[in-house]
């Protein structure tokens, strides 16, 4: 070997090899097909907001933009107070005994929560049968075993369950879990010393049913032991680009998460913290955005059923869970041929393989275009 040839370094473990394919990469062929439509694509695949960030939030961000120092991982006292107030108004949570923490968007928390909680190989993480793909990614990153089920009795007596994810309203199905169901999950998990993490990012978007937080006294009896409720401002306030989320629940769990996140530098930028306060303390912009989604939902719902689709659940949230009674990729292709892009249900678990997820996040003009194309 020549003297100037660098020595081989230690082998690098490819963490990505243990993860599923990134779902949206698989959708690229259908996206290209839909984009070939003469009048352009109507992208209803990803639930990314398209409406403007409310002016009061942008003003708060601008006013706090001179922020040369390091912000607090725990959030400013003003932000923690705003989160606590919001959880009280929207979730029925009492301030006493409640821990809160800002997040750099909710997805990073979903992906890293098992690891941050010390979940390891041999432990079990329970996921909804049909659910957000990042729940599984987080479990795999921690080396845990994944169990997909909507019935905890199917798990059996194993003591290895460390974390149970629930999601209501559901992404992708729009299903709302009643308080009695959530209470049974909480009781089951507490008997086994497992944590329940409730993804409640669509809580403000109940259409035909009223979603209930896991922090509601009807669910938890006013005790937050072993509970974490995860929220996001991406949908309710159009802040996906700000990466603004938060959680509330068991103060001991929150303290542990904070301790690890401080070491890892998981810090929300100070201007975003200020913007969050403005967003959390104002409900007018939330109702205005809700009205936009409600109007788009009615148009797309009528158009899909008129085109022969059947809708399952879809009583809340930002999506319509639709089927033509065929394999989901065939439906994706059928829609793409009409210039409409939807997400295949297989992205959300094997039980979703005959559905597609249709997002309400497109402009009024693009929604009207989709409605016209579905009517042909």
Coordinates of C-alpha atoms in Angstrom, one line a residue, residues 55-301:
X55 CA -50.3 38.5 10.5
X56 CA -50.2 38.6 14.3
X57 CA -47.9 35.6 14.3
X58 CA -45.5 37.1 11.8
X59 CA -45.5 40.3 13.7
X60 CA -44.5 38.5 16.9
X61 CA -41.7 36.6 15.1
X62 CA -40.4 39.9 13.6
X63 CA -40.5 41.7 17.0
X64 CA -38.4 38.9 18.5
X65 CA -36.0 38.6 15.6
X66 CA -33.1 40.4 17.4
X67 CA -32.2 37.3 19.4
X68 CA -28.4 36.9 19.7
X69 CA -28.3 34.7 22.7
X70 CA -29.1 31.0 23.2
X71 CA -32.7 30.3 23.9
X72 CA -34.0 28.0 26.6
X73 CA -34.7 24.4 25.7
X74 CA -37.5 24.5 28.2
X75 CA -39.0 27.5 26.6
X76 CA -39.4 31.0 28.1
X77 CA -41.7 31.3 31.1
X78 CA -44.1 33.2 28.9
X79 CA -44.2 30.4 26.4
X80 CA -44.7 27.7 29.1
X81 CA -47.5 29.8 30.5
X82 CA -49.1 30.1 27.1
X83 CA -48.9 26.3 26.5
X84 CA -50.4 25.7 29.9
X85 CA -53.3 28.1 29.3
X86 CA -54.0 26.5 25.9
X87 CA -54.0 22.9 27.3
X88 CA -56.4 24.1 29.9
X89 CA -58.8 25.7 27.4
X90 CA -58.6 23.0 24.7
X91 CA -57.8 19.8 26.6
X92 CA -59.4 20.4 30.0
X93 CA -56.0 20.0 31.7
X94 CA -55.4 21.6 35.1
X95 CA -52.2 23.7 35.5
X96 CA -51.3 21.9 38.8
X97 CA -49.1 18.9 38.2
X98 CA -48.8 19.5 34.5
X99 CA -45.5 19.5 32.7
X100 CA -45.0 21.3 29.4
X101 CA -42.3 21.5 26.8
X102 CA -41.9 23.2 23.4
X103 CA -40.8 21.0 20.5
X104 CA -39.0 21.6 17.2
X105 CA -42.2 20.5 15.4
X106 CA -44.0 17.4 16.6
X107 CA -42.3 15.0 14.1
X108 CA -38.9 15.1 15.8
X109 CA -40.6 14.2 19.1
X110 CA -42.4 11.3 17.5
X111 CA -39.2 10.0 15.9
X112 CA -37.0 10.3 19.0
X113 CA -39.4 9.7 21.9
X114 CA -38.7 6.0 22.3
X115 CA -35.0 6.7 22.4
X116 CA -35.4 9.7 24.8
X117 CA -37.4 7.5 27.1
X118 CA -34.8 4.8 27.2
X119 CA -36.7 2.2 25.1
X120 CA -34.3 -0.5 23.9
X121 CA -34.1 -3.7 22.0
X122 CA -36.5 -6.3 23.5
X123 CA -39.0 -3.6 24.5
X124 CA -42.3 -3.3 22.7
X125 CA -43.8 -0.1 21.2
X126 CA -47.5 -0.3 20.4
X127 CA -48.8 1.6 17.3
X128 CA -52.2 2.1 15.8
X129 CA -53.0 -0.5 13.2
X130 CA -53.2 2.3 10.6
X131 CA -51.1 5.3 11.5
X132 CA -48.4 7.9 10.9
X133 CA -45.3 6.2 9.6
X134 CA -42.9 8.0 12.0
X135 CA -44.3 6.1 14.9
X136 CA -42.7 3.0 13.5
X137 CA -39.5 4.9 12.5
X138 CA -39.1 6.0 16.1
X139 CA -39.5 2.5 17.5
X140 CA -37.0 1.1 15.0
X141 CA -34.4 3.9 15.8
X142 CA -34.6 2.7 19.4
X143 CA -34.3 -1.0 18.3
X144 CA -37.7 -1.8 19.8
X145 CA -40.2 -4.4 18.6
X146 CA -43.3 -2.9 16.9
X147 CA -46.8 -4.2 17.5
X148 CA -49.6 -2.7 15.4
X149 CA -53.0 -3.1 17.0
X150 CA -56.2 -1.2 17.9
X151 CA -57.1 -3.8 20.6
X152 CA -54.7 -4.0 23.5
X153 CA -56.2 -7.3 24.6
X154 CA -54.6 -8.8 21.5
X155 CA -51.1 -8.1 23.0
X156 CA -51.4 -10.5 25.8
X157 CA -49.7 -10.4 29.2
X158 CA -46.2 -9.3 28.0
X159 CA -44.5 -7.0 30.5
X160 CA -42.2 -5.6 27.8
X161 CA -44.5 -2.8 26.5
X162 CA -42.8 0.5 27.2
X163 CA -44.7 2.9 25.0
X164 CA -48.2 3.0 23.5
X165 CA -49.1 5.5 20.8
X166 CA -52.6 6.7 20.3
X167 CA -53.7 9.2 17.7
X168 CA -57.1 10.9 17.7
X169 CA -58.1 12.4 15.4
X170 CA -56.2 9.9 13.3
X171 CA -53.8 10.6 10.6
X172 CA -54.7 9.2 8.0
X173 CA -58.2 7.9 8.8
X174 CA -59.8 10.9 10.6
X175 CA -61.1 8.5 13.2
X176 CA -62.0 9.9 16.6
X177 CA -61.4 7.8 19.7
X178 CA -64.1 8.4 22.4
X179 CA -63.1 9.2 26.0
X180 CA -64.1 5.7 27.2
X181 CA -61.7 4.1 24.7
X182 CA -58.9 6.4 25.7
X183 CA -59.6 5.7 29.4
X184 CA -59.2 2.0 28.8
X185 CA -55.9 2.5 27.1
X186 CA -54.6 4.7 30.0
X187 CA -55.8 2.1 32.6
X188 CA -54.1 -0.7 30.7
X189 CA -50.8 1.1 30.3
X190 CA -50.7 2.2 33.9
X191 CA -51.2 -1.3 35.1
X192 CA -48.1 -2.3 33.2
X193 CA -46.0 0.8 33.8
X194 CA -46.0 1.9 30.1
X195 CA -46.1 5.4 28.8
X196 CA -49.1 6.5 26.7
X197 CA -48.2 9.1 24.1
X198 CA -51.2 10.7 22.4
X199 CA -50.7 12.5 19.1
X200 CA -53.4 15.2 19.2
X201 CA -52.1 17.4 16.3
X202 CA -55.6 17.5 14.7
X203 CA -57.6 18.1 17.9
X204 CA -59.0 21.4 16.6
X205 CA -60.4 19.8 13.4
X206 CA -63.4 17.9 14.6
X207 CA -66.1 17.9 11.9
X208 CA -68.7 15.2 12.7
X209 CA -67.3 14.3 16.2
X210 CA -65.7 16.1 19.0
X211 CA -62.1 14.9 19.7
X212 CA -61.0 14.4 23.3
X213 CA -57.6 14.9 24.7
X214 CA -55.9 12.2 26.8
X215 CA -55.4 15.0 29.4
X216 CA -59.2 15.4 29.7
X217 CA -60.4 14.4 33.3
X218 CA -62.8 12.0 31.7
X219 CA -59.8 10.0 30.4
X220 CA -57.2 10.4 33.1
X221 CA -59.1 11.3 36.3
X222 CA -57.0 14.5 36.6
X223 CA -53.7 12.5 36.9
X224 CA -51.1 12.9 34.2
X225 CA -48.9 10.0 35.5
X226 CA -47.4 8.2 32.5
X227 CA -49.1 10.4 29.9
X228 CA -47.8 12.7 27.2
X229 CA -50.1 14.7 24.8
X230 CA -48.3 15.9 21.7
X231 CA -49.5 19.0 19.8
X232 CA -48.5 21.0 16.8
X233 CA -49.2 24.5 15.4
X234 CA -48.5 23.4 11.8
X235 CA -52.1 22.8 10.9
X236 CA -54.2 25.0 13.2
X237 CA -52.0 28.1 12.6
X238 CA -50.2 27.3 9.3
X239 CA -46.8 27.1 11.0
X240 CA -45.4 24.0 9.4
X241 CA -42.4 26.1 8.2
X242 CA -41.8 27.4 11.8
X243 CA -41.4 23.9 13.3
X244 CA -43.6 24.8 16.3
X245 CA -44.9 22.0 18.5
X246 CA -45.3 21.2 22.2
X247 CA -46.3 18.6 24.6
X248 CA -48.0 18.4 28.0
X249 CA -48.3 15.7 30.6
X250 CA -46.5 13.9 33.3
X251 CA -44.1 16.4 34.9
X252 CA -41.5 13.6 35.7
X253 CA -41.5 12.4 32.1
X254 CA -41.3 16.0 30.9
X255 CA -38.3 16.7 33.2
X256 CA -36.5 13.6 31.9
X257 CA -37.1 14.6 28.3
X258 CA -35.9 18.1 29.0
X259 CA -32.7 16.9 30.7
X260 CA -31.8 14.8 27.6
X261 CA -32.9 17.4 25.1
X262 CA -30.7 20.0 26.8
X263 CA -27.7 17.8 26.2
X264 CA -28.7 17.1 22.6
X265 CA -29.3 20.8 21.7
X266 CA -33.0 20.3 20.8
X267 CA -33.7 24.0 21.2
X268 CA -36.6 26.0 19.6
X269 CA -35.3 29.3 18.2
X270 CA -36.3 32.3 20.3
X271 CA -38.3 34.1 17.6
X272 CA -40.4 31.0 17.0
X273 CA -41.0 30.8 20.8
X274 CA -42.4 34.3 20.6
X275 CA -44.5 33.5 17.6
X276 CA -45.9 30.5 19.4
X277 CA -47.2 32.6 22.2
X278 CA -49.1 34.8 19.8
X279 CA -50.5 31.8 18.0
X280 CA -51.6 30.0 21.2
X281 CA -53.3 33.0 22.7
X282 CA -55.4 33.8 19.6
X283 CA -58.3 31.7 18.5
X284 CA -59.7 34.0 15.8
X285 CA -57.2 32.9 13.2
X286 CA -57.8 29.2 14.1
X287 CA -61.5 29.6 13.4
X288 CA -60.8 31.3 10.1
X289 CA -58.5 28.5 9.0
X290 CA -61.0 25.9 10.2
X291 CA -63.6 27.6 7.9
X292 CA -61.3 27.3 4.9
X293 CA -60.7 23.6 5.5
X294 CA -64.4 22.9 6.2
X295 CA -65.4 24.4 2.8
X296 CA -62.7 22.4 1.0
X297 CA -63.7 19.3 2.8
X298 CA -67.3 19.6 1.7
X299 CA -66.3 20.1 -2.0
X300 CA -63.9 17.2 -2.0
X301 CA -66.1 14.9 -0.1

